Amino acid sequence: MDDEKIIDLYWARSDSAITETDKKYRNHCMYIARNILNNISDSEECINDTYLAAWNSIPPERPNYLSAFLAKITKNLALKKFRYNTADKRKKEAAVSIEELSSKPNAFLFVFFLLVIYLLFYYLFLQNRILLLNLLRFPLIL
């Protein structure tokens, strides 16, 4: 099916518009998304979001080149997902879920123990510097 007919299907709000778009441009959009994301499942999600964005934006807008229109949407969505995945606070290898900690009680206790040690160290040695310096100057004789 040619692009004008697909765009007409979008304007008619026909569900077959997405099916025809998928048949014609799936490989093109997948190529763009996979080159940016390097992940099949994220690329699939990006393609689905591309079809949704096209569905929401074509009735007020009528693109001249559907392939370029879809490529731009796919590229922008893939870059957004790439930035989300690579943000410092969202490193996948550093994230530990609550479910993982609760399934491994020893790991949970270890993290809790480290937190308690840190808080004790902070309170005793950093907050009470004067007390520590006085103890070093005048040691207790028992």
XYZ file of N, CA, C and O in Angstrom:
568
model
N 0.856 -1.174 0.000
C 0.000 0.000 0.000
C 0.902 1.237 0.000
O 1.912 1.277 0.698
N 0.548 2.251 -0.754
C 1.390 3.442 -0.814
C 1.086 4.377 0.360
O 0.091 4.222 1.071
N 1.970 5.357 0.531
C 1.905 6.229 1.701
C 0.622 7.059 1.756
O 0.070 7.261 2.838
N 0.168 7.538 0.630
C -1.048 8.361 0.624
C -2.257 7.589 1.139
O -3.071 8.125 1.894
N -2.353 6.328 0.766
C -3.482 5.516 1.245
C -3.372 5.255 2.740
O -4.367 5.251 3.455
N -2.130 5.031 3.219
C -1.928 4.815 4.663
C -2.296 6.082 5.422
O -2.979 6.026 6.461
N -1.884 7.227 4.922
C -2.220 8.492 5.587
C -3.728 8.725 5.572
O -4.310 9.185 6.570
N -4.372 8.366 4.473
C -5.837 8.470 4.420
C -6.501 7.570 5.454
O -7.523 7.938 6.048
N -5.918 6.393 5.689
C -6.456 5.501 6.730
C -6.312 6.136 8.111
O -7.194 6.003 8.958
N -5.176 6.813 8.356
C -5.015 7.525 9.627
C -6.056 8.628 9.766
O -6.633 8.805 10.834
N -6.302 9.363 8.684
C -7.289 10.433 8.733
C -8.692 9.883 8.939
O -9.524 10.542 9.579
N -8.960 8.694 8.435
C -10.269 8.061 8.635
C -10.355 7.389 9.997
O -11.404 6.865 10.371
N -9.243 7.389 10.749
C -9.146 6.750 12.082
C -9.445 5.260 11.994
O -10.074 4.670 12.874
N -8.918 4.631 10.949
C -9.096 3.201 10.753
C -7.954 2.451 11.440
O -6.784 2.834 11.335
N -8.303 1.365 12.131
C -7.287 0.556 12.810
C -6.315 -0.093 11.828
O -5.192 -0.423 12.186
N -6.746 -0.254 10.608
C -5.865 -0.872 9.620
C -4.702 0.038 9.236
O -3.732 -0.421 8.630
N -4.748 1.299 9.611
C -3.636 2.210 9.343
C -2.375 1.747 10.063
O -1.283 1.733 9.479
N -2.533 1.332 11.296
C -1.376 0.860 12.063
C -0.887 -0.468 11.504
O 0.322 -0.697 11.397
N -1.796 -1.343 11.117
C -1.409 -2.624 10.530
C -0.629 -2.416 9.236
O 0.419 -3.044 9.029
N -1.120 -1.535 8.383
C -0.429 -1.263 7.121
C 0.916 -0.566 7.353
O 1.896 -0.839 6.671
N 0.952 0.323 8.323
C 2.219 0.976 8.672
C 3.224 -0.042 9.172
O 4.405 -0.005 8.805
N 2.757 -0.968 9.973
C 3.636 -2.010 10.501
C 4.165 -2.898 9.384
O 5.344 -3.254 9.370
N 3.322 -3.253 8.451
C 3.758 -4.097 7.337
C 4.834 -3.415 6.494
O 5.797 -4.043 6.081
N 4.639 -2.128 6.250
C 5.538 -1.430 5.328
C 6.798 -0.890 6.001
O 7.882 -0.926 5.420
N 6.690 -0.388 7.235
C 7.802 0.342 7.844
C 8.389 -0.297 9.096
O 9.244 0.299 9.734
N 7.972 -1.486 9.447
C 8.482 -2.126 10.660
C 9.997 -2.312 10.598
O 10.710 -1.999 11.550
N 10.491 -2.844 9.498
C 11.934 -3.096 9.391
C 12.725 -1.791 9.436
O 13.797 -1.725 10.055
N 12.220 -0.772 8.801
C 12.891 0.528 8.789
C 12.968 1.115 10.204
O 14.037 1.570 10.648
N 11.853 1.082 10.912
C 11.825 1.607 12.283
C 12.650 0.748 13.231
O 13.348 1.275 14.116
N 12.609 -0.566 13.036
C 13.401 -1.463 13.880
C 14.894 -1.216 13.684
O 15.670 -1.243 14.639
N 15.304 -0.970 12.455
C 16.707 -0.695 12.163
C 17.179 0.549 12.917
O 18.248 0.559 13.527
N 16.365 1.591 12.899
C 16.724 2.834 13.594
C 16.786 2.611 15.100
O 17.750 2.994 15.769
N 15.764 1.972 15.649
C 15.697 1.782 17.104
C 16.796 0.847 17.604
O 17.415 1.104 18.640
N 17.073 -0.226 16.884
C 18.106 -1.172 17.327
C 19.495 -0.568 17.269
O 20.348 -0.901 18.084
N 19.745 0.303 16.298
C 21.052 0.950 16.230
C 21.285 1.904 17.388
O 22.420 2.121 17.796
N 20.232 2.459 17.927
C 20.368 3.379 19.060
C 20.341 2.632 20.384
O 21.164 2.878 21.268
N 19.427 1.678 20.525
C 19.194 1.048 21.825
C 19.987 -0.239 22.062
O 20.257 -0.594 23.206
N 20.307 -0.971 21.020
C 21.003 -2.260 21.149
C 20.260 -3.244 22.043
O 20.864 -4.018 22.773
N 18.946 -3.196 22.011
C 18.132 -4.066 22.841
C 16.827 -4.332 22.091
O 16.113 -3.387 21.728
N 16.517 -5.611 21.889
C 15.341 -5.958 21.088
C 14.046 -5.538 21.768
O 13.165 -4.951 21.140
N 13.924 -5.811 23.057
C 12.661 -5.499 23.733
C 12.436 -3.988 23.819
O 11.308 -3.514 23.642
N 13.489 -3.220 24.077
C 13.337 -1.763 24.084
C 13.009 -1.241 22.687
O 12.244 -0.286 22.533
N 13.578 -1.873 21.665
C 13.289 -1.467 20.286
C 11.835 -1.754 19.929
O 11.181 -0.944 19.262
N 11.332 -2.908 20.354
C 9.913 -3.238 20.113
C 9.000 -2.223 20.790
O 8.009 -1.771 20.210
N 9.331 -1.882 22.018
C 8.536 -0.894 22.748
C 8.588 0.463 22.041
O 7.577 1.167 21.940
N 9.751 0.809 21.531
C 9.914 2.069 20.816
C 9.062 2.095 19.539
O 8.450 3.117 19.211
N 9.008 0.973 18.837
C 8.189 0.901 17.621
C 6.712 1.036 17.960
O 5.974 1.762 17.276
N 6.278 0.380 19.015
C 4.876 0.521 19.425
C 4.553 1.964 19.807
O 3.478 2.483 19.477
N 5.482 2.622 20.505
C 5.279 4.028 20.852
C 5.285 4.919 19.613
O 4.596 5.937 19.567
N 6.058 4.526 18.595
C 6.067 5.265 17.332
C 4.700 5.209 16.669
O 4.182 6.225 16.189
N 4.109 4.013 16.643
C 2.778 3.883 16.039
C 1.740 4.695 16.811
O 0.862 5.321 16.209
N 1.849 4.709 18.131
C 0.922 5.503 18.941
C 1.108 6.994 18.671
O 0.123 7.731 18.530
N 2.359 7.438 18.599
C 2.618 8.856 18.318
C 2.126 9.242 16.924
O 1.584 10.338 16.731
N 2.303 8.344 15.968
C 1.792 8.621 14.615
C 0.269 8.696 14.634
O -0.324 9.575 13.997
N -0.360 7.795 15.366
C -1.828 7.790 15.464
C -2.339 9.096 16.078
O -3.343 9.649 15.644
N -1.619 9.584 17.088
C -2.056 10.808 17.772
C -1.721 12.081 17.007
O -2.368 13.106 17.225
N -0.733 12.054 16.124
C -0.298 13.298 15.500
C -0.688 13.457 14.038
O -0.646 14.571 13.518
N -1.061 12.390 13.365
C -1.364 12.530 11.936
C -2.687 13.259 11.676
O -2.725 14.094 10.790
N -3.780 13.065 12.373
C -4.982 13.831 12.015
C -4.796 15.347 11.996
O -5.230 15.968 11.045
N -4.147 15.977 12.929
C -3.962 17.415 12.719
C -2.868 17.711 11.683
O -2.836 18.775 11.101
N -1.992 16.764 11.434
C -0.844 16.969 10.562
C -0.910 15.969 9.407
O -1.352 14.843 9.586
N -0.449 16.357 8.246
C -0.434 15.449 7.097
C 0.987 15.429 6.546
O 1.384 16.316 5.793
N 1.778 14.403 6.923
C 3.178 14.377 6.488
C 3.299 14.126 4.984
O 2.521 13.382 4.395
N 4.308 14.761 4.369
C 4.563 14.555 2.944
C 5.260 13.219 2.706
O 4.988 12.554 1.711
N 6.176 12.872 3.601
C 6.923 11.619 3.486
C 6.707 10.821 4.763
O 7.265 11.162 5.811
N 5.923 9.780 4.664
C 5.587 8.989 5.847
C 6.815 8.299 6.415
O 6.960 8.203 7.628
N 7.710 7.832 5.560
C 8.908 7.142 6.055
C 9.778 8.083 6.887
O 10.270 7.705 7.950
N 9.963 9.303 6.437
C 10.762 10.281 7.192
C 10.051 10.680 8.482
O 10.691 10.856 9.526
N 8.732 10.801 8.416
C 7.933 11.146 9.589
C 8.072 10.081 10.671
O 8.347 10.375 11.835
N 7.930 8.810 10.281
C 8.066 7.703 11.238
C 9.502 7.561 11.725
O 9.742 7.245 12.894
N 10.469 7.793 10.833
C 11.876 7.696 11.228
C 12.224 8.742 12.277
O 12.948 8.454 13.244
N 11.701 9.947 12.116
C 11.958 11.004 13.091
C 11.348 10.669 14.448
O 11.988 10.840 15.486
N 10.122 10.184 14.429
C 9.470 9.796 15.693
C 10.246 8.661 16.352
O 10.520 8.696 17.557
N 10.629 7.656 15.585
C 11.361 6.515 16.133
C 12.691 6.953 16.714
O 13.070 6.535 17.812
N 13.406 7.800 15.979
C 14.707 8.280 16.450
C 14.563 9.038 17.764
O 15.312 8.794 18.719
N 13.602 9.944 17.841
C 13.423 10.735 19.061
C 13.020 9.865 20.250
O 13.527 10.057 21.359
N 12.132 8.912 20.020
C 11.727 8.024 21.119
C 12.875 7.120 21.553
O 13.059 6.864 22.749
N 13.656 6.634 20.605
C 14.785 5.768 20.945
C 15.855 6.542 21.708
O 16.442 6.020 22.673
N 16.118 7.770 21.305
C 17.096 8.584 22.038
C 16.616 8.905 23.443
O 17.406 8.911 24.394
N 15.322 9.144 23.591
C 14.759 9.388 24.925
C 14.918 8.157 25.810
O 15.322 8.251 26.970
N 14.624 6.986 25.252
C 14.782 5.741 26.010
C 16.249 5.476 26.314
O 16.587 5.004 27.414
N 17.147 5.769 25.371
C 18.581 5.581 25.596
C 19.064 6.467 26.738
O 19.809 6.016 27.603
N 18.648 7.733 26.754
C 19.036 8.633 27.848
C 18.493 8.137 29.187
O 19.170 8.226 30.206
N 17.282 7.623 29.166
C 16.692 7.091 30.396
C 17.489 5.884 30.901
O 17.783 5.776 32.084
N 17.842 4.982 29.979
C 18.564 3.769 30.373
C 19.980 4.046 30.843
O 20.518 3.301 31.659
N 20.612 5.076 30.326
C 22.007 5.331 30.655
C 22.204 6.426 31.683
O 23.332 6.831 31.926
N 21.142 6.909 32.274
C 21.284 7.920 33.324
C 22.024 7.307 34.507
O 21.887 6.118 34.805
N 22.831 8.117 35.187
C 23.660 7.616 36.280
C 22.842 7.006 37.406
O 23.245 6.033 38.016
N 21.693 7.569 37.687
C 20.877 7.061 38.778
C 20.142 5.783 38.412
O 19.549 5.157 39.259
N 20.158 5.412 37.119
C 19.393 4.245 36.690
C 20.278 3.154 36.115
O 19.859 2.415 35.255
N 21.513 3.064 36.546
C 22.373 1.995 36.053
C 21.766 0.661 36.468
O 21.506 0.419 37.638
N 21.543 -0.192 35.494
C 20.858 -1.448 35.774
C 21.695 -2.365 36.658
O 21.177 -3.087 37.484
N 23.013 -2.338 36.498
C 23.833 -3.244 37.300
C 23.964 -2.781 38.743
O 24.285 -3.562 39.617
N 23.704 -1.509 39.028
C 23.827 -0.996 40.380
C 22.518 -1.050 41.157
O 22.517 -0.916 42.364
N 21.428 -1.242 40.478
C 20.130 -1.223 41.139
C 19.859 -2.550 41.840
O 20.087 -3.614 41.302
N 19.401 -2.454 43.079
C 19.012 -3.634 43.836
C 17.579 -3.420 44.287
O 17.272 -2.434 44.939
N 16.715 -4.315 43.902
C 15.318 -4.142 44.244
C 15.036 -4.620 45.659
O 15.777 -5.424 46.221
N 13.965 -4.134 46.204
C 13.540 -4.544 47.543
C 13.207 -6.033 47.552
O 13.479 -6.734 48.521
N 12.632 -6.532 46.442
C 12.293 -7.949 46.374
C 13.551 -8.814 46.453
O 13.554 -9.861 47.084
N 14.638 -8.371 45.804
C 15.870 -9.137 45.871
C 16.411 -9.171 47.292
O 16.881 -10.197 47.766
N 16.358 -8.021 47.970
C 16.869 -7.983 49.337
C 16.013 -8.827 50.269
O 16.533 -9.488 51.165
N 14.694 -8.814 50.072
C 13.840 -9.587 50.958
C 13.947 -11.087 50.667
O 13.732 -11.903 51.552
N 14.297 -11.449 49.422
C 14.449 -12.869 49.126
C 15.775 -13.406 49.645
O 15.941 -14.603 49.808
N 16.714 -12.529 49.900
C 18.012 -12.935 50.445
C 18.194 -12.240 51.789
O 18.730 -11.144 51.861
N 17.767 -12.876 52.872
C 17.821 -12.199 54.158
C 19.241 -11.843 54.583
O 19.459 -10.843 55.249
N 20.228 -12.639 54.190
C 21.606 -12.327 54.567
C 22.071 -11.034 53.901
O 22.780 -10.244 54.514
N 21.694 -10.820 52.680
C 22.063 -9.589 51.984
C 21.391 -8.388 52.642
O 22.008 -7.334 52.812
N 20.134 -8.555 53.025
C 19.429 -7.467 53.695
C 20.091 -7.140 55.024
O 20.309 -5.974 55.357
N 20.428 -8.155 55.788
C 21.084 -7.930 57.078
C 22.450 -7.285 56.891
O 22.858 -6.429 57.678
N 23.161 -7.674 55.862
C 24.469 -7.096 55.601
C 24.349 -5.609 55.281
O 25.105 -4.787 55.809
N 23.384 -5.245 54.443
C 23.179 -3.837 54.108
C 22.742 -3.062 55.339
O 23.217 -1.950 55.595
N 21.878 -3.643 56.133
C 21.440 -3.001 57.368
C 22.611 -2.819 58.324
O 22.779 -1.762 58.939
N 23.453 -3.833 58.446
C 24.629 -3.766 59.317
C 25.575 -2.649 58.860
O 26.086 -1.882 59.671
N 25.803 -2.533 57.569
C 26.670 -1.473 57.050
C 26.089 -0.095 57.339
O 26.818 0.842 57.677
N 24.792 0.032 57.231
C 24.144 1.300 57.521
C 24.295 1.672 58.993
O 24.607 2.812 59.330
N 24.113 0.721 59.869
C 24.258 0.974 61.308
C 25.694 1.365 61.634
O 25.932 2.325 62.377
N 26.659 0.671 61.062
C 28.071 0.994 61.306
C 28.379 2.406 60.815
O 29.057 3.173 61.493
N 27.877 2.732 59.639
C 28.116 4.068 59.105
C 27.513 5.140 60.015
O 28.158 6.150 60.299
N 26.288 4.933 60.463
C 25.651 5.923 61.329
C 26.375 6.062 62.659
O 26.540 7.173 63.171
N 26.810 4.948 63.215
C 27.580 5.019 64.456
C 28.889 5.772 64.254
O 29.281 6.605 65.074
N 29.582 5.456 63.190
C 30.832 6.149 62.895
C 30.593 7.642 62.728
O 31.312 8.466 63.281
N 29.563 7.988 61.992
C 29.258 9.393 61.763
C 28.938 10.098 63.070
O 29.442 11.184 63.336
N 28.128 9.489 63.894
C 27.726 10.128 65.144
C 28.889 10.225 66.116
O 29.153 11.274 66.688
N 29.605 9.133 66.322
C 30.655 9.116 67.341
C 31.887 9.915 66.952
O 32.457 10.620 67.787
N 32.304 9.815 65.737
C 33.578 10.407 65.387
C 33.465 11.748 64.667
O 34.340 12.589 64.830
N 32.425 11.963 63.932
C 32.325 13.228 63.217
C 31.541 14.270 63.998
O 31.883 15.444 63.973
N 30.511 13.860 64.688
C 29.710 14.816 65.444
C 30.362 15.167 66.782
O 30.166 16.252 67.283
N 31.088 14.269 67.353
C 31.684 14.497 68.670
C 33.195 14.621 68.549
O 33.947 13.970 69.267
N 33.664 15.454 67.649
C 35.106 15.624 67.465
C 35.770 16.150 68.733
O 36.875 15.774 69.066
N 35.092 17.024 69.421
C 35.678 17.617 70.627
C 35.893 16.536 71.684
O 36.945 16.477 72.316
N 34.914 15.673 71.844
C 35.047 14.585 72.812
C 36.209 13.680 72.433
O 37.002 13.288 73.280
N 36.351 13.374 71.183
C 37.422 12.511 70.725
C 38.777 13.160 70.948
O 39.719 12.523 71.429
N 38.901 14.458 70.652
C 40.172 15.157 70.874
C 40.515 15.222 72.357
O 41.667 15.091 72.739
N 39.527 15.422 73.208
C 39.779 15.444 74.650
C 40.228 14.078 75.149
O 41.095 13.994 76.027
N 39.669 13.038 74.625
C 40.094 11.701 75.045
C 41.520 11.414 74.605
O 42.261 10.733 75.308
N 41.910 11.915 73.469
C 43.284 11.711 73.025
C 44.295 12.528 73.819
O 45.403 12.095 74.058
N 43.904 13.690 74.267
C 44.808 14.537 75.061
C 44.942 14.038 76.494
O 46.023 14.057 77.072
N 43.838 13.643 77.086
C 43.841 13.205 78.475
C 43.295 11.807 78.587
O 42.115 11.602 78.861
N 44.100 10.809 78.343
C 43.578 9.440 78.406
C 43.144 9.076 79.814
O 43.714 9.548 80.812
N 42.153 8.264 79.892
C 41.661 7.813 81.177
C 42.625 6.800 81.784
O 43.086 5.896 81.109
N 42.902 6.971 83.035
C 43.765 6.020 83.726
C 42.889 5.198 84.647
O 42.195 5.701 85.505
N 42.909 3.918 84.412
C 42.048 3.057 85.216
C 42.811 2.383 86.306
O 43.881 2.020 86.327
